[in-house]
mmCIF file of C-alpha atoms in Angstrom:
data_model
loop_
_atom_site.group_PDB
_atom_site.id
_atom_site.type_symbol
_atom_site.label_atom_id
_atom_site.label_comp_id
_atom_site.label_asym_id
_atom_site.label_seq_id
_atom_site.Cartn_x
_atom_site.Cartn_y
_atom_site.Cartn_z
ATOM 1 C CA UNK A 1 -12.259 -4.416 -24.830
ATOM 2 C CA UNK A 2 -14.506 -6.843 -23.551
ATOM 3 C CA UNK A 3 -13.519 -7.683 -19.837
ATOM 4 C CA UNK A 4 -12.478 -10.957 -18.399
ATOM 5 C CA UNK A 5 -13.832 -12.202 -15.164
ATOM 6 C CA UNK A 6 -12.101 -13.676 -12.659
ATOM 7 C CA UNK A 7 -13.448 -14.522 -9.211
ATOM 8 C CA UNK A 8 -11.563 -15.791 -5.908
ATOM 9 C CA UNK A 9 -12.059 -15.668 -1.863
ATOM 10 C CA UNK A 10 -10.166 -15.654 0.758
ATOM 11 C CA UNK A 11 -9.699 -14.592 4.641
ATOM 12 C CA UNK A 12 -6.918 -12.612 6.601
ATOM 13 C CA UNK A 13 -6.735 -14.863 9.781
ATOM 14 C CA UNK A 14 -6.376 -13.183 13.114
ATOM 15 C CA UNK A 15 -3.112 -14.403 13.916
ATOM 16 C CA UNK A 16 -1.419 -12.643 10.799
ATOM 17 C CA UNK A 17 1.323 -10.645 11.788
ATOM 18 C CA UNK A 18 0.398 -7.595 10.282
ATOM 19 C CA UNK A 19 -2.514 -7.350 12.535
ATOM 20 C CA UNK A 20 -0.332 -6.869 15.307
ATOM 21 C CA UNK A 21 0.049 -2.977 13.912
ATOM 22 C CA UNK A 22 -2.977 -2.596 12.598
ATOM 23 C CA UNK A 23 -4.279 -1.371 15.042
ATOM 24 C CA UNK A 24 -3.182 -2.674 18.376
ATOM 25 C CA UNK A 25 -6.626 -3.534 20.420
ATOM 26 C CA UNK A 26 -8.696 -2.988 17.143
ATOM 27 C CA UNK A 27 -7.250 -5.040 14.390
ATOM 28 C CA UNK A 28 -8.431 -3.987 11.167
ATOM 29 C CA UNK A 29 -7.430 -5.563 7.328
ATOM 30 C CA UNK A 30 -5.162 -3.162 5.862
ATOM 31 C CA UNK A 31 -6.138 -2.067 2.507
ATOM 32 C CA UNK A 32 -2.595 -2.862 1.246
ATOM 33 C CA UNK A 33 -3.384 -6.415 1.906
ATOM 34 C CA UNK A 34 -6.559 -6.395 -0.472
ATOM 35 C CA UNK A 35 -4.551 -4.622 -3.046
ATOM 36 C CA UNK A 36 -1.810 -7.699 -2.790
ATOM 37 C CA UNK A 37 -4.782 -10.182 -2.887
ATOM 38 C CA UNK A 38 -5.769 -8.645 -5.993
ATOM 39 C CA UNK A 39 -2.306 -8.459 -7.453
ATOM 40 C CA UNK A 40 -1.933 -12.091 -6.521
ATOM 41 C CA UNK A 41 -4.821 -13.035 -8.375
ATOM 42 C CA UNK A 42 -3.936 -11.314 -11.490
ATOM 43 C CA UNK A 43 -0.884 -13.196 -11.495
ATOM 44 C CA UNK A 44 -2.805 -16.417 -11.630
ATOM 45 C CA UNK A 45 -5.547 -15.099 -14.351
ATOM 46 C CA UNK A 46 -3.012 -14.121 -16.701
ATOM 47 C CA UNK A 47 -1.099 -16.885 -18.791
ATOM 48 C CA UNK A 48 1.970 -17.469 -17.552
ATOM 49 C CA UNK A 49 3.971 -16.981 -20.282
ATOM 50 C CA UNK A 50 2.099 -13.179 -20.493
ATOM 51 C CA UNK A 51 2.337 -12.268 -16.989
ATOM 52 C CA UNK A 52 6.513 -12.739 -16.659
ATOM 53 C CA UNK A 53 8.258 -9.795 -15.893
ATOM 54 C CA UNK A 54 4.676 -7.830 -15.515
ATOM 55 C CA UNK A 55 4.357 -5.643 -12.053
ATOM 56 C CA UNK A 56 2.046 -2.894 -10.410
ATOM 57 C CA UNK A 57 2.827 0.272 -12.627
ATOM 58 C CA UNK A 58 0.037 2.294 -10.888
ATOM 59 C CA UNK A 59 -3.392 2.443 -8.856
ATOM 60 C CA UNK A 60 -6.132 3.753 -10.278
ATOM 61 C CA UNK A 61 -9.043 5.165 -7.992
ATOM 62 C CA UNK A 62 -8.712 3.098 -5.047
ATOM 63 C CA UNK A 63 -11.819 3.388 -2.599
ATOM 64 C CA UNK A 64 -12.018 1.723 0.677
ATOM 65 C CA UNK A 65 -15.566 1.354 1.654
ATOM 66 C CA UNK A 66 -16.035 -0.284 4.983
ATOM 67 C CA UNK A 67 -13.993 -1.812 7.371
ATOM 68 C CA UNK A 68 -13.014 -5.696 6.988
ATOM 69 C CA UNK A 69 -11.530 -7.294 9.882
ATOM 70 C CA UNK A 70 -9.766 -10.240 10.456
ATOM 71 C CA UNK A 71 -11.878 -13.531 9.798
ATOM 72 C CA UNK A 72 -14.343 -11.650 7.495
ATOM 73 C CA UNK A 73 -14.784 -13.585 4.170
ATOM 74 C CA UNK A 74 -13.928 -11.610 1.119
ATOM 75 C CA UNK A 75 -14.827 -12.038 -2.420
ATOM 76 C CA UNK A 76 -12.399 -10.770 -4.974
ATOM 77 C CA UNK A 77 -13.918 -10.199 -8.569
ATOM 78 C CA UNK A 78 -11.502 -9.079 -11.348
ATOM 79 C CA UNK A 79 -11.975 -7.980 -14.679
ATOM 80 C CA UNK A 80 -9.578 -6.617 -17.262
ATOM 81 C CA UNK A 81 -9.799 -4.228 -20.028
ATOM 82 C CA UNK A 82 -7.769 -4.812 -23.574
ATOM 83 C CA UNK A 83 -4.453 -3.673 -23.247
ATOM 84 C CA UNK A 84 -3.804 0.005 -23.982
ATOM 85 C CA UNK A 85 -0.070 -0.747 -24.906
ATOM 86 C CA UNK A 86 2.137 -3.882 -25.294
ATOM 87 C CA UNK A 87 1.956 -5.755 -22.406
ATOM 88 C CA UNK A 88 0.090 -3.070 -20.221
ATOM 89 C CA UNK A 89 -3.334 -3.656 -19.297
ATOM 90 C CA UNK A 90 -5.672 -2.312 -16.280
ATOM 91 C CA UNK A 91 -7.577 -4.636 -14.208
ATOM 92 C CA UNK A 92 -10.616 -3.497 -12.033
ATOM 93 C CA UNK A 93 -10.729 -4.933 -8.516
ATOM 94 C CA UNK A 94 -13.951 -5.047 -6.362
ATOM 95 C CA UNK A 95 -13.869 -6.544 -2.954
ATOM 96 C CA UNK A 96 -17.188 -7.691 -1.151
ATOM 97 C CA UNK A 97 -17.626 -9.057 2.620
ATOM 98 C CA UNK A 98 -21.209 -10.256 3.764
ATOM 99 C CA UNK A 99 -22.983 -9.474 0.847
ATOM 100 C CA UNK A 100 -21.722 -5.748 0.469
ATOM 101 C CA UNK A 101 -18.804 -4.133 -1.306
ATOM 102 C CA UNK A 102 -16.157 -3.210 0.863
ATOM 103 C CA UNK A 103 -13.299 -1.707 -1.215
ATOM 104 C CA UNK A 104 -12.583 -1.274 -5.149
ATOM 105 C CA UNK A 105 -9.726 0.043 -7.313
ATOM 106 C CA UNK A 106 -7.800 -0.310 -10.546
ATOM 107 C CA UNK A 107 -4.557 -1.547 -11.040
ATOM 108 C CA UNK A 108 -2.252 -0.822 -14.046
ATOM 109 C CA UNK A 109 0.001 -3.679 -14.684
ATOM 110 C CA UNK A 110 3.101 -3.515 -17.014
ATOM 111 C CA UNK A 111 6.713 -4.190 -17.506
ATOM 112 C CA UNK A 112 8.412 -4.587 -14.069
ATOM 113 C CA UNK A 113 11.616 -2.611 -15.818
ATOM 114 C CA UNK A 114 9.443 0.316 -17.694
ATOM 115 C CA UNK A 115 10.853 3.772 -17.117
ATOM 116 C CA UNK A 116 9.109 5.347 -13.965
ATOM 117 C CA UNK A 117 7.427 8.632 -14.564
ATOM 118 C CA UNK A 118 9.581 11.842 -13.977
ATOM 119 C CA UNK A 119 9.735 12.525 -10.257
ATOM 120 C CA UNK A 120 8.705 15.766 -9.044
ATOM 121 C CA UNK A 121 11.069 18.466 -7.405
ATOM 122 C CA UNK A 122 12.570 18.068 -4.064
ATOM 123 C CA UNK A 123 11.395 20.516 -1.397
ATOM 124 C CA UNK A 124 13.940 22.342 0.096
ATOM 125 C CA UNK A 125 13.998 21.228 3.573
ATOM 126 C CA UNK A 126 15.356 23.952 5.980
ATOM 127 C CA UNK A 127 16.075 24.192 9.557
ATOM 128 C CA UNK A 128 12.841 26.402 9.883
ATOM 129 C CA UNK A 129 10.715 23.411 9.111
ATOM 130 C CA UNK A 130 9.652 21.080 12.166
ATOM 131 C CA UNK A 131 11.092 18.005 13.176
ATOM 132 C CA UNK A 132 8.866 14.693 13.712
ATOM 133 C CA UNK A 133 10.833 12.547 15.569
ATOM 134 C CA UNK A 134 9.813 8.797 16.236
ATOM 135 C CA UNK A 135 7.666 9.542 19.251
ATOM 136 C CA UNK A 136 5.856 12.183 17.483
ATOM 137 C CA UNK A 137 5.141 9.880 14.288
ATOM 138 C CA UNK A 138 3.821 7.115 16.832
ATOM 139 C CA UNK A 139 1.536 10.035 18.906
ATOM 140 C CA UNK A 140 0.024 10.940 15.663
ATOM 141 C CA UNK A 141 -0.635 7.431 13.682
ATOM 142 C CA UNK A 142 -2.465 4.495 15.068
ATOM 143 C CA UNK A 143 -0.156 2.183 13.223
ATOM 144 C CA UNK A 144 2.771 0.030 15.169
ATOM 145 C CA UNK A 145 5.052 -2.493 13.902
ATOM 146 C CA UNK A 146 5.194 -4.340 11.670
ATOM 147 C CA UNK A 147 3.353 -1.776 9.664
ATOM 148 C CA UNK A 148 4.289 1.596 10.865
ATOM 149 C CA UNK A 149 6.048 2.544 7.554
ATOM 150 C CA UNK A 150 7.280 6.339 8.661
ATOM 151 C CA UNK A 151 10.222 6.721 10.718
ATOM 152 C CA UNK A 152 10.267 10.533 11.029
ATOM 153 C CA UNK A 153 9.371 13.495 8.907
ATOM 154 C CA UNK A 154 9.868 17.326 8.598
ATOM 155 C CA UNK A 155 6.792 19.827 8.241
ATOM 156 C CA UNK A 156 7.030 23.097 6.825
ATOM 157 C CA UNK A 157 6.734 26.231 8.475
ATOM 158 C CA UNK A 158 3.028 26.901 6.739
ATOM 159 C CA UNK A 159 1.834 23.099 7.309
ATOM 160 C CA UNK A 160 1.148 22.384 3.788
ATOM 161 C CA UNK A 161 4.257 20.303 3.012
ATOM 162 C CA UNK A 162 5.992 17.343 5.050
ATOM 163 C CA UNK A 163 8.754 15.084 3.908
ATOM 164 C CA UNK A 164 8.790 11.629 5.389
ATOM 165 C CA UNK A 165 11.624 9.121 6.020
ATOM 166 C CA UNK A 166 11.907 5.595 6.009
ATOM 167 C CA UNK A 167 14.820 3.054 6.356
ATOM 168 C CA UNK A 168 14.619 -0.418 4.728
ATOM 169 C CA UNK A 169 16.625 -3.131 5.918
ATOM 170 C CA UNK A 170 16.311 -6.970 5.629
ATOM 171 C CA UNK A 171 15.131 -7.083 8.979
ATOM 172 C CA UNK A 172 11.632 -5.820 7.658
ATOM 173 C CA UNK A 173 8.885 -8.362 7.871
ATOM 174 C CA UNK A 174 8.683 -8.362 3.973
ATOM 175 C CA UNK A 175 11.680 -10.031 3.895
ATOM 176 C CA UNK A 176 11.473 -12.917 6.343
ATOM 177 C CA UNK A 177 11.071 -15.365 3.896
ATOM 178 C CA UNK A 178 13.634 -14.786 1.254
ATOM 179 C CA UNK A 179 15.081 -17.428 -0.313
ATOM 180 C CA UNK A 180 18.959 -18.330 0.680
ATOM 181 C CA UNK A 181 21.558 -15.689 -1.237
ATOM 182 C CA UNK A 182 18.606 -13.896 -2.680
ATOM 183 C CA UNK A 183 19.446 -10.796 -4.604
ATOM 184 C CA UNK A 184 18.189 -8.939 -7.687
ATOM 185 C CA UNK A 185 14.284 -8.015 -7.681
ATOM 186 C CA UNK A 186 13.876 -10.220 -4.911
ATOM 187 C CA UNK A 187 15.789 -7.574 -2.692
ATOM 188 C CA UNK A 188 12.927 -4.538 -4.326
ATOM 189 C CA UNK A 189 10.830 -3.195 -1.715
ATOM 190 C CA UNK A 190 7.017 -4.035 -2.161
ATOM 191 C CA UNK A 191 5.384 -1.377 -3.982
ATOM 192 C CA UNK A 192 2.537 -1.540 -2.106
ATOM 193 C CA UNK A 193 4.306 -0.992 1.417
ATOM 194 C CA UNK A 194 5.725 2.259 -0.746
ATOM 195 C CA UNK A 195 2.423 3.180 -1.103
ATOM 196 C CA UNK A 196 1.337 2.455 2.517
ATOM 197 C CA UNK A 197 4.225 4.430 3.665
ATOM 198 C CA UNK A 198 3.086 7.356 1.353
ATOM 199 C CA UNK A 199 -0.259 7.026 2.884
ATOM 200 C CA UNK A 200 0.873 6.876 6.560
ATOM 201 C CA UNK A 201 3.019 10.358 5.675
ATOM 202 C CA UNK A 202 -0.376 12.030 4.349
ATOM 203 C CA UNK A 203 -2.215 11.211 7.388
ATOM 204 C CA UNK A 204 0.608 13.074 9.545
ATOM 205 C CA UNK A 205 -0.010 15.617 7.458
ATOM 206 C CA UNK A 206 -3.596 15.810 7.409
ATOM 207 C CA UNK A 207 -4.691 13.977 10.847
ATOM 208 C CA UNK A 208 -2.799 16.962 12.899
ATOM 209 C CA UNK A 209 0.529 17.698 11.906
ATOM 210 C CA UNK A 210 -0.302 19.612 9.137
ATOM 211 C CA UNK A 211 -3.034 21.918 10.969
ATOM 212 C CA UNK A 212 -1.452 25.250 11.332
ATOM 213 C CA UNK A 213 -1.582 25.867 15.094
ATOM 214 C CA UNK A 214 -1.778 22.311 16.498
ATOM 215 C CA UNK A 215 1.172 21.659 18.841
ATOM 216 C CA UNK A 216 3.208 18.739 18.078
ATOM 217 C CA UNK A 217 4.889 18.132 21.420
#
């Protein structure tokens, strides 16, 4: 269908708390912050009655092309494709800074309570799997609090599979501004933080922990 353009501009301030952990000494705006800005813009771009009860269903082909640092001006352009199903639509988000494209992604938006895709079979973790404790995770990833989103992991003997764990509590920064007596969907863990946690687990696997023969300790 015909695309509906929507433009917005913003900056991530150098003092933003997330910059403390992404990365210490060399702060870089996380890709999840860019995508979260796109989701907020989509909420504004949609008619209120249409956007009620909708949320992120899928990220399509996200690409982060250039580093964005705190304070950089960011221009966001959104275009919307015709809905493919009842209340389900795809938005293309493009981010530019200082006249060059820095990121792009497709975001599938639909009912937040829709059935999730079937979960893949769980991996069978045995005592032969290598344990990556919090010290190992901190050594292998450059992230730090509040954006270090893997607590520990187990690596398969062949170095091809990894199972990561992450404990979520109300002490997490994403719950810092919860209204009093919040419950229900207010306590849902943000989808983009779950994606970031998954990406960090992939980083453990691809960036060293998954390389056969590389000592972990």
